[in-house]
Amino acid sequence: MTNREFSKTDKRFVEACESAEVKPTVRQASKWRRHKGKAWKWAKE
């Protein structure tokens, strides 16, 4: 699965992005999968 597909289909990722007030972009999906970025930090808390 590509990051583009992941950013559109993974519900947990999309919810974390909304809560962290960032757009669920391909770049954010890449960071999420490497356990980096604002969305990942928000989900960990």
N, CA, C, O and CB atoms as a CASP TS submission, in Angstrom:
PFRMAT TS
TARGET T0000
AUTHOR 0000-0000-0000
METHOD Language model
MODEL 1
PARENT N/A
ATOM      1  N   MET     1       0.845  -1.180   0.000  1.00  0.00           N
ATOM      2  CA  MET     1       0.000   0.000   0.000  1.00  0.00           C
ATOM      3  C   MET     1       0.891   1.244   0.000  1.00  0.00           C
ATOM      4  O   MET     1       1.830   1.352   0.789  1.00  0.00           O
ATOM      5  CB  MET     1      -0.962  -0.002   1.226  1.00  0.00           C
ATOM      6  N   THR     2       0.585   2.159  -0.880  1.00  0.00           N
ATOM      7  CA  THR     2       1.369   3.394  -0.961  1.00  0.00           C
ATOM      8  C   THR     2       0.919   4.374   0.119  1.00  0.00           C
ATOM      9  O   THR     2      -0.143   4.211   0.719  1.00  0.00           O
ATOM     10  CB  THR     2       1.234   4.038  -2.362  1.00  0.00           C
ATOM     11  N   ASN     3       1.739   5.389   0.356  1.00  0.00           N
ATOM     12  CA  ASN     3       1.368   6.415   1.326  1.00  0.00           C
ATOM     13  C   ASN     3       0.129   7.180   0.870  1.00  0.00           C
ATOM     14  O   ASN     3      -0.667   7.625   1.697  1.00  0.00           O
ATOM     15  CB  ASN     3       2.533   7.384   1.546  1.00  0.00           C
ATOM     16  N   ARG     4      -0.034   7.331  -0.430  1.00  0.00           N
ATOM     17  CA  ARG     4      -1.218   8.025  -0.964  1.00  0.00           C
ATOM     18  C   ARG     4      -2.492   7.245  -0.610  1.00  0.00           C
ATOM     19  O   ARG     4      -3.476   7.829  -0.157  1.00  0.00           O
ATOM     20  CB  ARG     4      -1.102   8.201  -2.511  1.00  0.00           C
ATOM     21  N   GLU     5      -2.465   5.934  -0.820  1.00  0.00           N
ATOM     22  CA  GLU     5      -3.619   5.096  -0.476  1.00  0.00           C
ATOM     23  C   GLU     5      -3.843   5.094   1.031  1.00  0.00           C
ATOM     24  O   GLU     5      -4.977   5.191   1.501  1.00  0.00           O
ATOM     25  CB  GLU     5      -3.417   3.654  -0.988  1.00  0.00           C
ATOM     26  N   PHE     6      -2.755   4.983   1.779  1.00  0.00           N
ATOM     27  CA  PHE     6      -2.826   4.945   3.235  1.00  0.00           C
ATOM     28  C   PHE     6      -3.463   6.210   3.791  1.00  0.00           C
ATOM     29  O   PHE     6      -4.290   6.141   4.701  1.00  0.00           O
ATOM     30  CB  PHE     6      -1.435   4.758   3.828  1.00  0.00           C
ATOM     31  N   SER     7      -3.083   7.373   3.247  1.00  0.00           N
ATOM     32  CA  SER     7      -3.588   8.649   3.762  1.00  0.00           C
ATOM     33  C   SER     7      -5.091   8.803   3.551  1.00  0.00           C
ATOM     34  O   SER     7      -5.738   9.592   4.240  1.00  0.00           O
ATOM     35  CB  SER     7      -2.859   9.804   3.095  1.00  0.00           C
ATOM     36  N   LYS     8      -5.644   8.058   2.608  1.00  0.00           N
ATOM     37  CA  LYS     8      -7.079   8.154   2.328  1.00  0.00           C
ATOM     38  C   LYS     8      -7.899   7.071   3.014  1.00  0.00           C
ATOM     39  O   LYS     8      -9.102   7.245   3.208  1.00  0.00           O
ATOM     40  CB  LYS     8      -7.313   8.087   0.848  1.00  0.00           C
ATOM     41  N   THR     9      -7.274   5.957   3.384  1.00  0.00           N
ATOM     42  CA  THR     9      -8.049   4.815   3.866  1.00  0.00           C
ATOM     43  C   THR     9      -7.876   4.491   5.346  1.00  0.00           C
ATOM     44  O   THR     9      -8.775   3.891   5.935  1.00  0.00           O
ATOM     45  CB  THR     9      -7.688   3.623   3.078  1.00  0.00           C
ATOM     46  N   ASP    10      -6.775   4.858   5.964  1.00  0.00           N
ATOM     47  CA  ASP    10      -6.543   4.488   7.357  1.00  0.00           C
ATOM     48  C   ASP    10      -7.306   5.427   8.295  1.00  0.00           C
ATOM     49  O   ASP    10      -6.980   6.610   8.400  1.00  0.00           O
ATOM     50  CB  ASP    10      -5.034   4.516   7.678  1.00  0.00           C
ATOM     51  N   LYS    11      -8.314   4.895   8.969  1.00  0.00           N
ATOM     52  CA  LYS    11      -9.185   5.725   9.806  1.00  0.00           C
ATOM     53  C   LYS    11      -8.449   6.311  11.006  1.00  0.00           C
ATOM     54  O   LYS    11      -8.649   7.477  11.347  1.00  0.00           O
ATOM     55  CB  LYS    11     -10.372   4.911  10.287  1.00  0.00           C
ATOM     56  N   ARG    12      -7.607   5.519  11.641  1.00  0.00           N
ATOM     57  CA  ARG    12      -6.890   6.014  12.824  1.00  0.00           C
ATOM     58  C   ARG    12      -5.974   7.178  12.455  1.00  0.00           C
ATOM     59  O   ARG    12      -5.879   8.157  13.195  1.00  0.00           O
ATOM     60  CB  ARG    12      -6.070   4.880  13.472  1.00  0.00           C
ATOM     61  N   PHE    13      -5.311   7.070  11.327  1.00  0.00           N
ATOM     62  CA  PHE    13      -4.431   8.134  10.847  1.00  0.00           C
ATOM     63  C   PHE    13      -5.221   9.406  10.568  1.00  0.00           C
ATOM     64  O   PHE    13      -4.817  10.492  10.983  1.00  0.00           O
ATOM     65  CB  PHE    13      -3.688   7.686   9.583  1.00  0.00           C
ATOM     66  N   VAL    14      -6.345   9.277   9.866  1.00  0.00           N
ATOM     67  CA  VAL    14      -7.159  10.448   9.519  1.00  0.00           C
ATOM     68  C   VAL    14      -7.689  11.117  10.787  1.00  0.00           C
ATOM     69  O   VAL    14      -7.678  12.344  10.883  1.00  0.00           O
ATOM     70  CB  VAL    14      -8.334  10.042   8.592  1.00  0.00           C
ATOM     71  N   GLU    15      -8.151  10.335  11.754  1.00  0.00           N
ATOM     72  CA  GLU    15      -8.656  10.897  13.009  1.00  0.00           C
ATOM     73  C   GLU    15      -7.552  11.608  13.776  1.00  0.00           C
ATOM     74  O   GLU    15      -7.782  12.676  14.343  1.00  0.00           O
ATOM     75  CB  GLU    15      -9.271   9.798  13.879  1.00  0.00           C
ATOM     76  N   ALA    16      -6.363  11.034  13.801  1.00  0.00           N
ATOM     77  CA  ALA    16      -5.236  11.664  14.487  1.00  0.00           C
ATOM     78  C   ALA    16      -4.864  12.982  13.820  1.00  0.00           C
ATOM     79  O   ALA    16      -4.547  13.956  14.503  1.00  0.00           O
ATOM     80  CB  ALA    16      -4.024  10.721  14.508  1.00  0.00           C
ATOM     81  N   CYS    17      -4.901  13.021  12.504  1.00  0.00           N
ATOM     82  CA  CYS    17      -4.606  14.263  11.777  1.00  0.00           C
ATOM     83  C   CYS    17      -5.626  15.341  12.109  1.00  0.00           C
ATOM     84  O   CYS    17      -5.261  16.495  12.338  1.00  0.00           O
ATOM     85  CB  CYS    17      -4.584  14.010  10.261  1.00  0.00           C
ATOM     86  N   GLU    18      -6.900  14.974  12.137  1.00  0.00           N
ATOM     87  CA  GLU    18      -7.941  15.943  12.458  1.00  0.00           C
ATOM     88  C   GLU    18      -7.754  16.484  13.867  1.00  0.00           C
ATOM     89  O   GLU    18      -7.895  17.687  14.088  1.00  0.00           O
ATOM     90  CB  GLU    18      -9.328  15.311  12.311  1.00  0.00           C
ATOM     91  N   SER    19      -7.445  15.630  14.810  1.00  0.00           N
ATOM     92  CA  SER    19      -7.250  16.055  16.192  1.00  0.00           C
ATOM     93  C   SER    19      -6.014  16.919  16.359  1.00  0.00           C
ATOM     94  O   SER    19      -6.006  17.848  17.167  1.00  0.00           O
ATOM     95  CB  SER    19      -7.154  14.853  17.095  1.00  0.00           C
ATOM     96  N   ALA    20      -4.970  16.618  15.598  1.00  0.00           N
ATOM     97  CA  ALA    20      -3.727  17.388  15.674  1.00  0.00           C
ATOM     98  C   ALA    20      -3.776  18.635  14.790  1.00  0.00           C
ATOM     99  O   ALA    20      -2.824  19.414  14.746  1.00  0.00           O
ATOM    100  CB  ALA    20      -2.544  16.515  15.270  1.00  0.00           C
ATOM    101  N   GLU    21      -4.898  18.813  14.088  1.00  0.00           N
ATOM    102  CA  GLU    21      -5.110  19.966  13.211  1.00  0.00           C
ATOM    103  C   GLU    21      -4.084  20.047  12.079  1.00  0.00           C
ATOM    104  O   GLU    21      -3.563  21.119  11.769  1.00  0.00           O
ATOM    105  CB  GLU    21      -5.067  21.242  14.025  1.00  0.00           C
ATOM    106  N   VAL    22      -3.807  18.897  11.472  1.00  0.00           N
ATOM    107  CA  VAL    22      -2.967  18.845  10.270  1.00  0.00           C
ATOM    108  C   VAL    22      -3.747  18.109   9.185  1.00  0.00           C
ATOM    109  O   VAL    22      -4.609  17.283   9.484  1.00  0.00           O
ATOM    110  CB  VAL    22      -1.586  18.137  10.558  1.00  0.00           C
ATOM    111  N   LYS    23      -3.444  18.407   7.946  1.00  0.00           N
ATOM    112  CA  LYS    23      -4.119  17.748   6.829  1.00  0.00           C
ATOM    113  C   LYS    23      -3.548  16.343   6.642  1.00  0.00           C
ATOM    114  O   LYS    23      -2.338  16.152   6.760  1.00  0.00           O
ATOM    115  CB  LYS    23      -3.968  18.579   5.524  1.00  0.00           C
ATOM    116  N   PRO    24      -4.398  15.360   6.353  1.00  0.00           N
ATOM    117  CA  PRO    24      -3.911  13.989   6.132  1.00  0.00           C
ATOM    118  C   PRO    24      -3.282  13.835   4.748  1.00  0.00           C
ATOM    119  O   PRO    24      -3.863  13.215   3.857  1.00  0.00           O
ATOM    120  CB  PRO    24      -5.060  12.982   6.296  1.00  0.00           C
ATOM    121  N   THR    25      -2.105  14.398   4.582  1.00  0.00           N
ATOM    122  CA  THR    25      -1.415  14.394   3.295  1.00  0.00           C
ATOM    123  C   THR    25      -0.534  13.153   3.142  1.00  0.00           C
ATOM    124  O   THR    25      -0.353  12.378   4.081  1.00  0.00           O
ATOM    125  CB  THR    25      -0.570  15.662   3.144  1.00  0.00           C
ATOM    126  N   VAL    26      -0.002  12.991   1.955  1.00  0.00           N
ATOM    127  CA  VAL    26       0.923  11.889   1.678  1.00  0.00           C
ATOM    128  C   VAL    26       2.159  12.032   2.563  1.00  0.00           C
ATOM    129  O   VAL    26       2.670  11.044   3.091  1.00  0.00           O
ATOM    130  CB  VAL    26       1.327  11.863   0.171  1.00  0.00           C
ATOM    131  N   ARG    27       2.633  13.262   2.721  1.00  0.00           N
ATOM    132  CA  ARG    27       3.812  13.499   3.558  1.00  0.00           C
ATOM    133  C   ARG    27       3.537  13.118   5.015  1.00  0.00           C
ATOM    134  O   ARG    27       4.372  12.481   5.656  1.00  0.00           O
ATOM    135  CB  ARG    27       4.245  14.975   3.470  1.00  0.00           C
ATOM    136  N   GLN    28       2.375  13.503   5.537  1.00  0.00           N
ATOM    137  CA  GLN    28       2.020  13.131   6.908  1.00  0.00           C
ATOM    138  C   GLN    28       1.889  11.615   7.037  1.00  0.00           C
ATOM    139  O   GLN    28       2.274  11.051   8.061  1.00  0.00           O
ATOM    140  CB  GLN    28       0.707  13.816   7.331  1.00  0.00           C
ATOM    141  N   ALA    29       1.358  10.956   6.025  1.00  0.00           N
ATOM    142  CA  ALA    29       1.231   9.494   6.052  1.00  0.00           C
ATOM    143  C   ALA    29       2.609   8.845   6.127  1.00  0.00           C
ATOM    144  O   ALA    29       2.803   7.864   6.846  1.00  0.00           O
ATOM    145  CB  ALA    29       0.468   8.988   4.805  1.00  0.00           C
ATOM    146  N   SER    30       3.561   9.395   5.382  1.00  0.00           N
ATOM    147  CA  SER    30       4.925   8.876   5.409  1.00  0.00           C
ATOM    148  C   SER    30       5.522   9.019   6.804  1.00  0.00           C
ATOM    149  O   SER    30       6.156   8.095   7.314  1.00  0.00           O
ATOM    150  CB  SER    30       5.802   9.604   4.376  1.00  0.00           C
ATOM    151  N   LYS    31       5.317  10.177   7.413  1.00  0.00           N
ATOM    152  CA  LYS    31       5.827  10.403   8.769  1.00  0.00           C
ATOM    153  C   LYS    31       5.140   9.467   9.763  1.00  0.00           C
ATOM    154  O   LYS    31       5.795   8.905  10.641  1.00  0.00           O
ATOM    155  CB  LYS    31       5.618  11.876   9.190  1.00  0.00           C
ATOM    156  N   TRP    32       3.827   9.299   9.627  1.00  0.00           N
ATOM    157  CA  TRP    32       3.050   8.438  10.522  1.00  0.00           C
ATOM    158  C   TRP    32       3.598   7.010  10.502  1.00  0.00           C
ATOM    159  O   TRP    32       3.746   6.379  11.548  1.00  0.00           O
ATOM    160  CB  TRP    32       1.558   8.445  10.121  1.00  0.00           C
ATOM    161  N   ARG    33       3.889   6.517   9.325  1.00  0.00           N
ATOM    162  CA  ARG    33       4.368   5.147   9.187  1.00  0.00           C
ATOM    163  C   ARG    33       5.782   4.973   9.731  1.00  0.00           C
ATOM    164  O   ARG    33       6.201   3.852  10.020  1.00  0.00           O
ATOM    165  CB  ARG    33       4.324   4.729   7.733  1.00  0.00           C
ATOM    166  N   ARG    34       6.521   6.074   9.872  1.00  0.00           N
ATOM    167  CA  ARG    34       7.861   6.035  10.471  1.00  0.00           C
ATOM    168  C   ARG    34       7.833   6.485  11.932  1.00  0.00           C
ATOM    169  O   ARG    34       8.880   6.662  12.556  1.00  0.00           O
ATOM    170  CB  ARG    34       8.828   6.921   9.670  1.00  0.00           C
ATOM    171  N   HIS    35       6.620   6.667  12.471  1.00  0.00           N
ATOM    172  CA  HIS    35       6.400   7.080  13.860  1.00  0.00           C
ATOM    173  C   HIS    35       6.985   8.457  14.145  1.00  0.00           C
ATOM    174  O   HIS    35       7.656   8.664  15.156  1.00  0.00           O
ATOM    175  CB  HIS    35       7.005   6.060  14.813  1.00  0.00           C
ATOM    176  N   LYS    36       6.722   9.389  13.245  1.00  0.00           N
ATOM    177  CA  LYS    36       7.178  10.775  13.371  1.00  0.00           C
ATOM    178  C   LYS    36       5.995  11.700  13.114  1.00  0.00           C
ATOM    179  O   LYS    36       4.914  11.245  12.738  1.00  0.00           O
ATOM    180  CB  LYS    36       8.352  11.082  12.380  1.00  0.00           C
ATOM    181  N   GLY    37       6.203  12.999  13.318  1.00  0.00           N
ATOM    182  CA  GLY    37       5.223  14.006  12.928  1.00  0.00           C
ATOM    183  C   GLY    37       4.202  14.347  14.000  1.00  0.00           C
ATOM    184  O   GLY    37       4.091  13.665  15.019  1.00  0.00           O
ATOM    185  N   LYS    38       3.455  15.426  13.745  1.00  0.00           N
ATOM    186  CA  LYS    38       2.465  15.926  14.698  1.00  0.00           C
ATOM    187  C   LYS    38       1.357  14.922  14.976  1.00  0.00           C
ATOM    188  O   LYS    38       0.973  14.724  16.129  1.00  0.00           O
ATOM    189  CB  LYS    38       1.863  17.209  14.188  1.00  0.00           C
ATOM    190  N   ALA    39       0.847  14.295  13.942  1.00  0.00           N
ATOM    191  CA  ALA    39      -0.262  13.354  14.115  1.00  0.00           C
ATOM    192  C   ALA    39       0.169  12.178  14.990  1.00  0.00           C
ATOM    193  O   ALA    39      -0.587  11.751  15.862  1.00  0.00           O
ATOM    194  CB  ALA    39      -0.765  12.847  12.744  1.00  0.00           C
ATOM    195  N   TRP    40       1.356  11.657  14.773  1.00  0.00           N
ATOM    196  CA  TRP    40       1.846  10.526  15.574  1.00  0.00           C
ATOM    197  C   TRP    40       2.031  10.945  17.026  1.00  0.00           C
ATOM    198  O   TRP    40       1.658  10.207  17.937  1.00  0.00           O
ATOM    199  CB  TRP    40       3.178   9.984  15.001  1.00  0.00           C
ATOM    200  N   LYS    41       2.605  12.127  17.248  1.00  0.00           N
ATOM    201  CA  LYS    41       2.807  12.613  18.612  1.00  0.00           C
ATOM    202  C   LYS    41       1.476  12.783  19.326  1.00  0.00           C
ATOM    203  O   LYS    41       1.359  12.469  20.510  1.00  0.00           O
ATOM    204  CB  LYS    41       3.576  13.939  18.604  1.00  0.00           C
ATOM    205  N   TRP    42       0.463  13.284  18.604  1.00  0.00           N
ATOM    206  CA  TRP    42      -0.849  13.454  19.213  1.00  0.00           C
ATOM    207  C   TRP    42      -1.452  12.096  19.575  1.00  0.00           C
ATOM    208  O   TRP    42      -2.033  11.946  20.650  1.00  0.00           O
ATOM    209  CB  TRP    42      -1.785  14.221  18.265  1.00  0.00           C
ATOM    210  N   ALA    43      -1.323  11.124  18.704  1.00  0.00           N
ATOM    211  CA  ALA    43      -1.905   9.799  18.927  1.00  0.00           C
ATOM    212  C   ALA    43      -1.236   9.083  20.098  1.00  0.00           C
ATOM    213  O   ALA    43      -1.874   8.284  20.784  1.00  0.00           O
ATOM    214  CB  ALA    43      -1.787   8.949  17.662  1.00  0.00           C
ATOM    215  N   LYS    44       0.040   9.364  20.328  1.00  0.00           N
ATOM    216  CA  LYS    44       0.769   8.720  21.425  1.00  0.00           C
ATOM    217  C   LYS    44       0.321   9.238  22.789  1.00  0.00           C
ATOM    218  O   LYS    44       0.434   8.523  23.784  1.00  0.00           O
ATOM    219  CB  LYS    44       2.268   8.942  21.259  1.00  0.00           C
ATOM    220  N   GLU    45      -0.185  10.463  22.850  1.00  0.00           N
ATOM    221  CA  GLU    45      -0.568  11.071  24.138  1.00  0.00           C
ATOM    222  C   GLU    45      -1.889  10.577  24.635  1.00  0.00           C
ATOM    223  O   GLU    45      -2.344  10.995  25.700  1.00  0.00           O
ATOM    224  CB  GLU    45      -0.618  12.565  24.022  1.00  0.00           C
TER
END
